[in-house]
Coordinates of C-alpha atoms and ligand atoms in Angstrom, one line a residue:
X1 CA -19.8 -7.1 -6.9
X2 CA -18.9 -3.3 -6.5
X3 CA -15.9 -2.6 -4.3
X4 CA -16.6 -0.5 -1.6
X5 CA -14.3 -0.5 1.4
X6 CA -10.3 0.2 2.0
X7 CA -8.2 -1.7 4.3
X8 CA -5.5 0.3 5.5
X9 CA -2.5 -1.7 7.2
X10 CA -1.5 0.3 10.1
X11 CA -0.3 -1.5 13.4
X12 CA 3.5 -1.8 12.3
X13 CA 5.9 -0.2 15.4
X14 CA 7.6 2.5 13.3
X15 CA 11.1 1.7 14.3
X16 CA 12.9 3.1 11.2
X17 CA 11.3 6.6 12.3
X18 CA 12.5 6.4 16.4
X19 CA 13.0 8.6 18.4
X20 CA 9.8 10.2 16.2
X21 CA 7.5 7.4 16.6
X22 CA 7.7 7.1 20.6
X23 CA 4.9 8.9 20.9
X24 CA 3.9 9.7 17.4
X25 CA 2.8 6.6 14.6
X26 CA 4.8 6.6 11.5
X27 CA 1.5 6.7 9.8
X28 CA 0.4 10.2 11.3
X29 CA 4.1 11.7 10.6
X30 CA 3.2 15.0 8.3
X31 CA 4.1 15.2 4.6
X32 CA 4.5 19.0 5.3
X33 CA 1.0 19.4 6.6
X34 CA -0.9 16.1 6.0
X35 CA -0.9 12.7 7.7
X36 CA 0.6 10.4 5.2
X37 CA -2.7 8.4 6.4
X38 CA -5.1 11.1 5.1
X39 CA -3.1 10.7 2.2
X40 CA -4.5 7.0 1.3
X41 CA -7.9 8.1 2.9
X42 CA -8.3 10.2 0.1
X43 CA -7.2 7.9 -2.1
X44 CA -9.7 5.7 -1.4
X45 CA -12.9 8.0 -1.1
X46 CA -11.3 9.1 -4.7
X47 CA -11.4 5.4 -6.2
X48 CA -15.3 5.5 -4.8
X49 CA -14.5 3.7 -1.4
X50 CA -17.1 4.3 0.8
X51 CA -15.5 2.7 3.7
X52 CA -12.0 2.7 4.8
X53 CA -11.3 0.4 7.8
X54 CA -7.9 1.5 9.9
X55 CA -6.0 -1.8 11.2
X56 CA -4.1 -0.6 13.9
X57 CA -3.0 -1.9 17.6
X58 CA -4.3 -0.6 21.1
X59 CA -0.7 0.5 21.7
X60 CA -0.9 3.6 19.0
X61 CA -4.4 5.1 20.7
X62 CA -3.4 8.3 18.2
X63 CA -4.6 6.3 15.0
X64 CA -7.8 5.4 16.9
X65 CA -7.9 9.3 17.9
X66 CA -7.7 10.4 14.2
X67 CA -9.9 7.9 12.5
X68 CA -12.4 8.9 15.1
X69 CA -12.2 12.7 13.2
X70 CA -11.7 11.0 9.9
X71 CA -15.1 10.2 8.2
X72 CA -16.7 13.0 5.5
X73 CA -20.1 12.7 4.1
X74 CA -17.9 10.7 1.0
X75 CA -16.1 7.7 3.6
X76 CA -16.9 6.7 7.1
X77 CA -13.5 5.9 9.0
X78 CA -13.7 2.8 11.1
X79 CA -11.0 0.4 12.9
X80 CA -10.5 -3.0 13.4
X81 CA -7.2 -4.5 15.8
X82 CA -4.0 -6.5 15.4
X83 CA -2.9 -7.1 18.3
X84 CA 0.6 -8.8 18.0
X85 CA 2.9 -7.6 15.3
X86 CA 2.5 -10.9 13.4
X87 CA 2.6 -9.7 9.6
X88 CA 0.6 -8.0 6.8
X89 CA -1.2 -11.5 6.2
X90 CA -2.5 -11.5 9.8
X91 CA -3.3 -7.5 9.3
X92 CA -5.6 -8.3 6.7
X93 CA -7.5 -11.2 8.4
X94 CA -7.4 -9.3 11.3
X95 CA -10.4 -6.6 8.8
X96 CA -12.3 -9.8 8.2
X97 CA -15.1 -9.0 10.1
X98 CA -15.1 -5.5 9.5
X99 CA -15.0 -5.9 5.4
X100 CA -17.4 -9.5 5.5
X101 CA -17.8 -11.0 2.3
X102 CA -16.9 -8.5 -0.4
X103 CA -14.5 -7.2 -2.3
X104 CA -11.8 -5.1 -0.8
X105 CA -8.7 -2.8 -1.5
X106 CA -5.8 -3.0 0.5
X107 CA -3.9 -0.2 0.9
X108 CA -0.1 0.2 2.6
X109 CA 0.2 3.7 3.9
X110 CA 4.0 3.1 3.2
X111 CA 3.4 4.3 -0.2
X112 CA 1.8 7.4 -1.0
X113 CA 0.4 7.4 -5.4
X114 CA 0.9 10.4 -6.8
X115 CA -3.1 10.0 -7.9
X116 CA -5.8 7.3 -7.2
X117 CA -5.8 6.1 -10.9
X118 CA -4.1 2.9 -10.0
X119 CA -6.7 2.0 -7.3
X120 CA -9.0 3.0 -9.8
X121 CA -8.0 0.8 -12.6
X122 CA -7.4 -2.2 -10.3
X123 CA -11.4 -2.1 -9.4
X124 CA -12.0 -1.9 -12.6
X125 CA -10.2 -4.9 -13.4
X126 CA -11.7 -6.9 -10.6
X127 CA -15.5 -5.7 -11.8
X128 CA -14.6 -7.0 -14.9
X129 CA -12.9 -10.7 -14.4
X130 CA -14.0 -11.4 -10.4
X131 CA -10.2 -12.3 -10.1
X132 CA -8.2 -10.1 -7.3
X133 CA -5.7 -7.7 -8.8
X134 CA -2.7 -6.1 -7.4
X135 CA -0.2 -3.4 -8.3
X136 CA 3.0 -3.8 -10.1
X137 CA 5.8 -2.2 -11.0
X138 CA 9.4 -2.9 -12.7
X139 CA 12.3 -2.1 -11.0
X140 CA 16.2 -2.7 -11.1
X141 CA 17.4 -6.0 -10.7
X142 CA 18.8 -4.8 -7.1
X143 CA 15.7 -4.0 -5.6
X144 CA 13.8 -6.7 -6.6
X145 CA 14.9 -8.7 -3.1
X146 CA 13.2 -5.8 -1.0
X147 CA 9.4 -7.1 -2.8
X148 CA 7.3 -9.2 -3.3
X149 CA 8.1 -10.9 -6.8
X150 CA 6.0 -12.1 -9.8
X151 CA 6.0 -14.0 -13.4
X152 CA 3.9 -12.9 -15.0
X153 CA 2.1 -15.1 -18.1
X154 CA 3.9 -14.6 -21.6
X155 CA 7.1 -13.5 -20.2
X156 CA 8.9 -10.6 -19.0
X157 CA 8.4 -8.9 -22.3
X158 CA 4.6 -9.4 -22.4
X159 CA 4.4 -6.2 -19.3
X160 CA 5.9 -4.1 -21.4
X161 CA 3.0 -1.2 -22.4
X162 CA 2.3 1.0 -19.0
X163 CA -0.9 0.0 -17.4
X164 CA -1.1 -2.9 -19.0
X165 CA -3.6 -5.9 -17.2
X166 CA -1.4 -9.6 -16.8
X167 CA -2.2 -12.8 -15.5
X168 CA 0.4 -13.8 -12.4
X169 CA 1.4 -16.8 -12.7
X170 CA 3.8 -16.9 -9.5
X171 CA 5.0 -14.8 -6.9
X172 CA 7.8 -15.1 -4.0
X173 CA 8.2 -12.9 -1.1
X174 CA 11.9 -10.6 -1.0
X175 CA 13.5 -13.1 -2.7
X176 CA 17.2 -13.6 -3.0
X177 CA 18.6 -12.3 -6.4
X178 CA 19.5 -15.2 -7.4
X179 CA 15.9 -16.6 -6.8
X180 CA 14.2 -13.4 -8.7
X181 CA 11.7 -14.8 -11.2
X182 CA 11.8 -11.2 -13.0
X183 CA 12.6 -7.9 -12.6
X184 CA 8.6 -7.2 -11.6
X185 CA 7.3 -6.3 -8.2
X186 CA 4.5 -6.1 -6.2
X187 CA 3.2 -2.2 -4.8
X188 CA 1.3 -1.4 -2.2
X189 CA -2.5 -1.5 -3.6
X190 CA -4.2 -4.8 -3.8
X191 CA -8.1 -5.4 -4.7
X192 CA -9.1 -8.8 -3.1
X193 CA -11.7 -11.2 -3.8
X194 CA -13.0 -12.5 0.4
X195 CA -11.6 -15.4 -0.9
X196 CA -8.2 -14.6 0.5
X197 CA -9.4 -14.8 3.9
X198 CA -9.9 -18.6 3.1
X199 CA -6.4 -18.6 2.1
X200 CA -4.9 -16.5 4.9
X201 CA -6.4 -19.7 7.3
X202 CA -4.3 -22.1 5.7
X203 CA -0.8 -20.2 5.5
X204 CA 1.7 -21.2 7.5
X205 CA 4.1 -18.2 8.9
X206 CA 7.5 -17.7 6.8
X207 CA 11.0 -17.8 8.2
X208 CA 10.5 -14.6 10.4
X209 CA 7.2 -15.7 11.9
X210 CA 5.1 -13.7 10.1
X211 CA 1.8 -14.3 8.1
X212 CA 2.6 -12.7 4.3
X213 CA 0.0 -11.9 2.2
X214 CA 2.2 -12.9 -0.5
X215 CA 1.5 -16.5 0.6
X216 CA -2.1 -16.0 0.0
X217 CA -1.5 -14.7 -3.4
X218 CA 0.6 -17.2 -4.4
X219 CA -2.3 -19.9 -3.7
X220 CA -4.7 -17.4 -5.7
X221 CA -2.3 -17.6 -8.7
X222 CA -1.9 -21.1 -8.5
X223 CA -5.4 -21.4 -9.1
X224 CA -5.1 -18.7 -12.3
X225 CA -7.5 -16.3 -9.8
X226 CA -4.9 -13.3 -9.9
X227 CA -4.2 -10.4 -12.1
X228 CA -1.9 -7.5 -12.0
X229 CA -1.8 -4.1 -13.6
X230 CA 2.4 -3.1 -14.4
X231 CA 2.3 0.5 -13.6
X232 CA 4.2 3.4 -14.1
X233 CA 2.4 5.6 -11.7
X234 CA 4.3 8.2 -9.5
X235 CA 5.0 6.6 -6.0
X236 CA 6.6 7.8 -2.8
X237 CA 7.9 5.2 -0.5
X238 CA 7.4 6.5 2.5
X239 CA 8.6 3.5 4.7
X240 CA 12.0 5.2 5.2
X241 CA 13.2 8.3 7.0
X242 CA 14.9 9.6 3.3
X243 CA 11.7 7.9 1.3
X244 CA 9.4 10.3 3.3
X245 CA 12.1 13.6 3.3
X246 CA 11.4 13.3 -0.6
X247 CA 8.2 12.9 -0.4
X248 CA 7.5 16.1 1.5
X249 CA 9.7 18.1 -0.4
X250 CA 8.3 16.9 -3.9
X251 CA 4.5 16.8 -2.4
X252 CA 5.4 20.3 -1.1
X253 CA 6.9 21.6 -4.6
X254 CA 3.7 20.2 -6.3
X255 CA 1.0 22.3 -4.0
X256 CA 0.1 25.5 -5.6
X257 CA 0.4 27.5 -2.6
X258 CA 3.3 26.5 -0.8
X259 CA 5.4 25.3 -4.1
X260 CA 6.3 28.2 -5.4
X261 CA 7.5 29.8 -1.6
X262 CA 9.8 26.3 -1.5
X263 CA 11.3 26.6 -5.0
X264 CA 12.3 29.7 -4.7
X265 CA 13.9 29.2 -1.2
X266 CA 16.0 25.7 -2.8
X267 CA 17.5 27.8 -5.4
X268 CA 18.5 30.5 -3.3
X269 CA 20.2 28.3 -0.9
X270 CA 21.8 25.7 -3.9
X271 CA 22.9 28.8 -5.9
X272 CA 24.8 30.6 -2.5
Ligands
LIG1 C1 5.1 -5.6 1.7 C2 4.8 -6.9 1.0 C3 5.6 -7.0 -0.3 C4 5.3 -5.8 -1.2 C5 5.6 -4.5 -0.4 C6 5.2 -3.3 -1.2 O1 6.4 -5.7 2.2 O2 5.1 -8.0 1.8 O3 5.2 -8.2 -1.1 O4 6.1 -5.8 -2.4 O5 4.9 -4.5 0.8 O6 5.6 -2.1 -0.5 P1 7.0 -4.7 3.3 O7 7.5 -3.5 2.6 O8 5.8 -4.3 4.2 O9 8.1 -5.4 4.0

């Protein structure tokens, strides 16, 4: 079955980015000129997504406002509600309704791809084996506690060719580095069979209360129903104050008609 509609995860309270996101949602913040929101909408009308639904909460009416503006003749905008800050698990059962029983891509708006080729080649492995398949990446050993975590079938080594498609075989949630099962992590871009929403119903919440999706993944692996794709696309993680500072200035350096202006203002200062 084609996969048609993007869930984008956007309820969480901001509080990395206060004072900014008292009145403002992280997810509307500008990189330079653009909602990192818009961002990911893009990405999704440019992996053929003809719906993108918006989870957000009635406290952040702004995301409501801009979805409302959203929609081109390529995507209609819609959103669906999470209500209490329970976790990305609950986000996603919280689109049920909204994405009924398909297919879907979720999206974190806390990482901004450098192109939609990822999203891309993840539909294409779901059209091709009906398993759900999320994004990976290798990382340092020290950051491996900050992600989700996978083995992957045939060992570490077996990942090794960029954009290459692996069967999961496990996957933990941020764990301890002394629990890391390798040094590959989940990113934010995940195509789902509806079968996860039968999984999200039997989860129980982790130590900090809330639902993670990881916990429905897990079960999906157990069951040999989820691939990956290890990926050595350009990322911005823009889920930090810094992480998003980096991503406007290298976004900005990139764009053909401010790029230029900005390059030529950085040297002048670093070479005073
Ligand atoms: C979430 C997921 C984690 C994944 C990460 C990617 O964590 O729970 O498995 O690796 O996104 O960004 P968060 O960063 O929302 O805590």
């Amino acid at each position: 079955m084609a996969v048609r509609t993007a869930v984008i995860p956007a309820a969480g309270m901001g509080t990395r980015f206060l004072p900014a996101t008292r009145a403002t949602p992280k997810e509307l913040l500008p990189i330079y000129d653009t909602p990192a929101l818009q961002f990911v909408i893009d990405e999704a009308a440019q992996a053929g997504c003809t719906r993108v639904v918006i989870v957000t909460s009635r406290a952040k009416p702004s995301i409501e406002n801009y979805a409302a503006v959203a929609s081109t003749d390529k995507v209609a905008v819609s959103v669906a509600y999470q209500d209490s800050p329970l976790g990305l698990g609950h986000a996603v059962s919280c689109a049920r309704q909204a994405v009924g029983d398909e297919p879907f891509v979720v999206m974190l708006p806390d990482e901004i791809m450098g192109d939609a080729s990822l999203t891309k080649q993840l539909i294409e492995l779901f059209e091709k084996s009906g398993k759900s398949s999320i994004g990976l990446k290798r990382v340092a050993p020290a950051e491996v506690s900050s992600y989700g975590n996978v083995k992957v079938a045939g060992g570490a080594g077996v990942a090794g060719d960029a954009n290459s498609s692996v069967e999961i075989l496990q996957v933990v949630e941020k764990p301890k580095p002394a629990d890391a099962v390798s040094d590959i992590v989940i990113i934010g871009r995940y195509v789902l069979s509806p079968k996860v929403f039968e999984k999200l119903e039997l989860i129980k919440p982790s130590n900090n209360g809330e639902l993670q999706l990881t916990d429905a993944l897990a079960m999906l692996a157990n069951e040999q129903a989820l691939l990956g794709v290890v990926s050595e696309i350009t990322r911005y993680d823009t889920g930090t104050p810094m992480g998003l500072l980096r991503a406007v200035i290298e976004i900005a350096l990139d764009r053909k008609d401010i790029g230029p202006q900005l390059n030529a203002w950085l040297r002048e200062k670093f070479n005073k």
